[in-house]
Amino acid sequence: MTEKPGTRAVDRLYETLDADARQGGYNLNPEAEFTRSLVEGLLTNTARYGYQACPCRLASGERAQDLDIICPCDYRDPDLNDYGACFCALYVSAEVLQGKRKLGSVPERRGKLVEKKEDITGCGALIKLSQPVWRCKVCGYLCGREEPPEVCPICKASKERFERFV
Amino acid sequence: MARVTVTGKNKGDILLFALSTCVWCGKTKKLLDDLGVAYTYEYVDLLTGGERDAAVQELSKWNPSKSFPTLVFNNDKTIVGFREAEIKEALK
């Protein structure tokens, strides 16, 4: 069994996540004890698997298979929109933060097929781009450059979480 | 870690699939403890190899999205997620 992370390690990660969230326009769950437990889970998973897999999901232990559930997960933003919180409720929407919406259990979105959105490329115009466009699968950040950034400047997701958008 | 049985009032066969790192699983476990019912739980993340595969396979029968916490009552009814009111109702 993995050793329990220390209080100081939890404090440090908590502060970092909080600062990153504020900077990126996100909110951590204001219930400090609850959030501390989740941060502890993230540290436990980092020690166990080598990456901070969602504490409320079962990681395979294979980074490539778990990319979508590395916190912040690919499902955070749609869950914030639909339920006011991400799956584990580390992140909450402004409505929940302000007490205008109550937190409930968030259903698992992973593995469910997403309905295909309307083809947004079919607008008739053929655009020639000088650079490929990369999209962060976590927060939707777009950038036009040869390679995606090492770390997403908005949500801090790693390079491998980017997909070629155009 | 194998399945752990918690003693208490007999409200039927109650099985909880949980993760040791999951706060909602912890809340579910605490609710069962507070209600004083007998149940069995398994921290699936602490299992390895074949044991883990077997647990996940069993869980997927009850909850195809294989999410946690999943509570199984009498090998029949399932409550997925920490749904306090529903769990209390099921244990009345």
PDB file of C-alpha atoms in Angstrom, chain A residues 7-138:
ATOM      1  CA  THR A   7       0.383  17.454   5.390  1.00  0.00           C
ATOM      2  CA  ARG A   8       2.925  19.810   3.869  1.00  0.00           C
ATOM      3  CA  ALA A   9       2.827  18.064   0.498  1.00  0.00           C
ATOM      4  CA  VAL A  10      -0.973  18.346   0.544  1.00  0.00           C
ATOM      5  CA  ASP A  11      -0.756  22.066   1.459  1.00  0.00           C
ATOM      6  CA  ARG A  12       1.695  22.726  -1.347  1.00  0.00           C
ATOM      7  CA  LEU A  13      -0.320  20.988  -4.061  1.00  0.00           C
ATOM      8  CA  TYR A  14      -3.532  22.548  -2.748  1.00  0.00           C
ATOM      9  CA  GLU A  15      -1.988  26.032  -3.068  1.00  0.00           C
ATOM     10  CA  THR A  16      -0.655  25.327  -6.557  1.00  0.00           C
ATOM     11  CA  LEU A  17      -3.975  23.943  -7.798  1.00  0.00           C
ATOM     12  CA  ASP A  18      -5.840  26.866  -6.262  1.00  0.00           C
ATOM     13  CA  ALA A  19      -3.529  29.444  -7.864  1.00  0.00           C
ATOM     14  CA  ASP A  20      -3.715  27.686 -11.256  1.00  0.00           C
ATOM     15  CA  ALA A  21      -7.505  27.437 -11.021  1.00  0.00           C
ATOM     16  CA  ARG A  22      -7.950  31.134 -10.252  1.00  0.00           C
ATOM     17  CA  GLN A  23      -5.551  32.121 -13.001  1.00  0.00           C
ATOM     18  CA  GLY A  24      -7.392  29.973 -15.529  1.00  0.00           C
ATOM     19  CA  GLY A  25     -10.879  31.081 -14.491  1.00  0.00           C
ATOM     20  CA  TYR A  26     -11.730  27.910 -12.564  1.00  0.00           C
ATOM     21  CA  ASN A  27     -12.690  27.366  -8.913  1.00  0.00           C
ATOM     22  CA  LEU A  28     -11.623  24.673  -6.516  1.00  0.00           C
ATOM     23  CA  ASN A  29     -14.309  23.252  -4.264  1.00  0.00           C
ATOM     24  CA  PRO A  30     -14.601  25.713  -1.343  1.00  0.00           C
ATOM     25  CA  GLU A  31     -15.078  22.905   1.213  1.00  0.00           C
ATOM     26  CA  ALA A  32     -11.489  22.828   2.434  1.00  0.00           C
ATOM     27  CA  GLU A  33     -11.545  19.446   4.185  1.00  0.00           C
ATOM     28  CA  PHE A  34     -13.222  17.763   1.243  1.00  0.00           C
ATOM     29  CA  THR A  35     -10.768  19.334  -1.196  1.00  0.00           C
ATOM     30  CA  ARG A  36      -7.801  18.387   0.992  1.00  0.00           C
ATOM     31  CA  SER A  37      -8.893  14.748   0.828  1.00  0.00           C
ATOM     32  CA  LEU A  38      -9.029  14.913  -2.959  1.00  0.00           C
ATOM     33  CA  VAL A  39      -5.593  16.550  -3.110  1.00  0.00           C
ATOM     34  CA  GLU A  40      -4.322  13.757  -0.867  1.00  0.00           C
ATOM     35  CA  GLY A  41      -5.813  11.256  -3.332  1.00  0.00           C
ATOM     36  CA  LEU A  42      -4.037  12.988  -6.215  1.00  0.00           C
ATOM     37  CA  LEU A  43      -0.723  12.723  -4.368  1.00  0.00           C
ATOM     38  CA  THR A  44      -1.368   9.076  -3.523  1.00  0.00           C
ATOM     39  CA  ASN A  45      -2.044   8.340  -7.181  1.00  0.00           C
ATOM     40  CA  THR A  46       1.050  10.264  -8.279  1.00  0.00           C
ATOM     41  CA  ALA A  47       3.152   8.149  -5.920  1.00  0.00           C
ATOM     42  CA  ARG A  48       1.394   4.977  -7.026  1.00  0.00           C
ATOM     43  CA  TYR A  49       1.162   5.460 -10.794  1.00  0.00           C
ATOM     44  CA  GLY A  50       3.526   8.324 -11.602  1.00  0.00           C
ATOM     45  CA  TYR A  51       0.760  10.709 -12.663  1.00  0.00           C
ATOM     46  CA  GLN A  52      -2.109  12.390 -10.882  1.00  0.00           C
ATOM     47  CA  ALA A  53      -4.988  10.194 -11.945  1.00  0.00           C
ATOM     48  CA  CYS A  54      -8.453  11.212 -10.729  1.00  0.00           C
ATOM     49  CA  PRO A  55      -8.813   9.930  -7.148  1.00  0.00           C
ATOM     50  CA  CYS A  56     -12.412   8.891  -7.816  1.00  0.00           C
ATOM     51  CA  ARG A  57     -11.613   6.705 -10.808  1.00  0.00           C
ATOM     52  CA  LEU A  58      -9.765   3.427 -11.155  1.00  0.00           C
ATOM     53  CA  ALA A  59      -6.512   4.046 -13.027  1.00  0.00           C
ATOM     54  CA  SER A  60      -5.031   1.245 -15.120  1.00  0.00           C
ATOM     55  CA  GLY A  61      -1.487   2.173 -14.223  1.00  0.00           C
ATOM     56  CA  GLU A  62      -0.674   2.695 -17.913  1.00  0.00           C
ATOM     57  CA  ARG A  63      -0.249   6.410 -18.526  1.00  0.00           C
ATOM     58  CA  ALA A  64      -1.316   6.167 -22.190  1.00  0.00           C
ATOM     59  CA  GLN A  65      -4.589   4.482 -21.187  1.00  0.00           C
ATOM     60  CA  ASP A  66      -5.278   6.953 -18.403  1.00  0.00           C
ATOM     61  CA  LEU A  67      -4.437  10.230 -20.159  1.00  0.00           C
ATOM     62  CA  ASP A  68      -8.090  11.268 -20.184  1.00  0.00           C
ATOM     63  CA  ILE A  69      -8.437  10.884 -16.413  1.00  0.00           C
ATOM     64  CA  ILE A  70      -5.264  12.700 -15.409  1.00  0.00           C
ATOM     65  CA  CYS A  71      -6.413  15.696 -13.374  1.00  0.00           C
ATOM     66  CA  PRO A  72      -7.659  18.047 -14.773  1.00  0.00           C
ATOM     67  CA  CYS A  73      -9.458  15.353 -16.752  1.00  0.00           C
ATOM     68  CA  ASP A  74     -10.895  15.592 -20.268  1.00  0.00           C
ATOM     69  CA  TYR A  75     -14.385  15.558 -18.757  1.00  0.00           C
ATOM     70  CA  ARG A  76     -13.985  18.415 -16.285  1.00  0.00           C
ATOM     71  CA  ASP A  77     -15.339  21.208 -18.441  1.00  0.00           C
ATOM     72  CA  PRO A  78     -18.427  19.436 -19.821  1.00  0.00           C
ATOM     73  CA  ASP A  79     -19.227  18.204 -16.286  1.00  0.00           C
ATOM     74  CA  LEU A  80     -18.835  21.730 -14.896  1.00  0.00           C
ATOM     75  CA  ASN A  81     -21.321  22.897 -17.520  1.00  0.00           C
ATOM     76  CA  ASP A  82     -23.852  20.131 -16.935  1.00  0.00           C
ATOM     77  CA  TYR A  83     -23.519  19.397 -13.203  1.00  0.00           C
ATOM     78  CA  GLY A  84     -21.688  22.361 -11.682  1.00  0.00           C
ATOM     79  CA  ALA A  85     -18.758  20.173 -10.669  1.00  0.00           C
ATOM     80  CA  CYS A  86     -16.289  17.757 -12.185  1.00  0.00           C
ATOM     81  CA  PHE A  87     -16.652  14.026 -11.494  1.00  0.00           C
ATOM     82  CA  CYS A  88     -14.802  14.071  -8.163  1.00  0.00           C
ATOM     83  CA  ALA A  89     -15.953  17.667  -7.396  1.00  0.00           C
ATOM     84  CA  LEU A  90     -12.446  19.091  -7.011  1.00  0.00           C
ATOM     85  CA  TYR A  91     -13.542  21.825  -9.406  1.00  0.00           C
ATOM     86  CA  VAL A  92     -16.892  23.572  -9.112  1.00  0.00           C
ATOM     87  CA  SER A  93     -18.723  26.142 -11.208  1.00  0.00           C
ATOM     88  CA  ALA A  94     -19.234  29.754 -10.103  1.00  0.00           C
ATOM     89  CA  GLU A  95     -22.907  28.927  -9.458  1.00  0.00           C
ATOM     90  CA  VAL A  96     -21.962  26.216  -6.978  1.00  0.00           C
ATOM     91  CA  LEU A  97     -19.296  28.452  -5.440  1.00  0.00           C
ATOM     92  CA  GLN A  98     -21.868  31.176  -4.871  1.00  0.00           C
ATOM     93  CA  GLY A  99     -24.354  28.708  -3.437  1.00  0.00           C
ATOM     94  CA  LYS A 100     -26.840  29.207  -6.277  1.00  0.00           C
ATOM     95  CA  ARG A 101     -26.626  25.572  -7.246  1.00  0.00           C
ATOM     96  CA  LYS A 102     -26.420  22.498  -5.073  1.00  0.00           C
ATOM     97  CA  LEU A 103     -23.836  19.821  -5.657  1.00  0.00           C
ATOM     98  CA  GLY A 104     -25.124  16.384  -6.524  1.00  0.00           C
ATOM     99  CA  SER A 105     -23.589  13.128  -7.627  1.00  0.00           C
ATOM    100  CA  VAL A 106     -21.980  13.514 -11.059  1.00  0.00           C
ATOM    101  CA  PRO A 107     -22.499  10.531 -13.383  1.00  0.00           C
ATOM    102  CA  GLU A 108     -19.463   8.990 -15.085  1.00  0.00           C
ATOM    103  CA  ARG A 109     -19.037  10.404 -18.578  1.00  0.00           C
ATOM    104  CA  ARG A 110     -15.917   8.408 -19.413  1.00  0.00           C
ATOM    105  CA  GLY A 111     -16.364   5.740 -22.031  1.00  0.00           C
ATOM    106  CA  LYS A 112     -19.723   7.062 -23.190  1.00  0.00           C
ATOM    107  CA  LEU A 113     -19.932   7.883 -26.860  1.00  0.00           C
ATOM    108  CA  VAL A 114     -20.376  11.579 -27.467  1.00  0.00           C
ATOM    109  CA  GLU A 115     -22.915  12.529 -30.097  1.00  0.00           C
ATOM    110  CA  LYS A 116     -21.149  13.765 -33.138  1.00  0.00           C
ATOM    111  CA  LYS A 117     -21.401  17.524 -33.288  1.00  0.00           C
ATOM    112  CA  GLU A 118     -22.445  19.130 -36.545  1.00  0.00           C
ATOM    113  CA  ASP A 119     -19.612  19.270 -38.993  1.00  0.00           C
ATOM    114  CA  ILE A 120     -18.175  22.673 -38.269  1.00  0.00           C
ATOM    115  CA  THR A 121     -15.686  22.473 -41.096  1.00  0.00           C
ATOM    116  CA  GLY A 122     -18.424  22.406 -43.696  1.00  0.00           C
ATOM    117  CA  CYS A 123     -18.912  26.165 -43.844  1.00  0.00           C
ATOM    118  CA  GLY A 124     -17.962  26.331 -47.497  1.00  0.00           C
ATOM    119  CA  ALA A 125     -14.810  28.366 -47.166  1.00  0.00           C
ATOM    120  CA  LEU A 126     -11.493  26.687 -47.700  1.00  0.00           C
ATOM    121  CA  ILE A 127      -8.967  28.150 -45.315  1.00  0.00           C
ATOM    122  CA  LYS A 128      -5.279  27.748 -45.837  1.00  0.00           C
ATOM    123  CA  LEU A 129      -3.353  27.993 -42.631  1.00  0.00           C
ATOM    124  CA  SER A 130       0.318  28.761 -42.281  1.00  0.00           C
ATOM    125  CA  GLN A 131       0.480  26.641 -39.114  1.00  0.00           C
ATOM    126  CA  PRO A 132      -1.475  23.688 -37.761  1.00  0.00           C
ATOM    127  CA  VAL A 133      -3.930  24.481 -34.954  1.00  0.00           C
ATOM    128  CA  TRP A 134      -3.694  22.453 -31.744  1.00  0.00           C
ATOM    129  CA  ARG A 135      -6.524  22.031 -29.277  1.00  0.00           C
ATOM    130  CA  CYS A 136      -6.175  21.236 -25.586  1.00  0.00           C
ATOM    131  CA  LYS A 137      -8.608  18.381 -24.934  1.00  0.00           C
ATOM    132  CA  VAL A 138      -8.995  19.529 -21.345  1.00  0.00           C
TER     133      VAL A 138
END
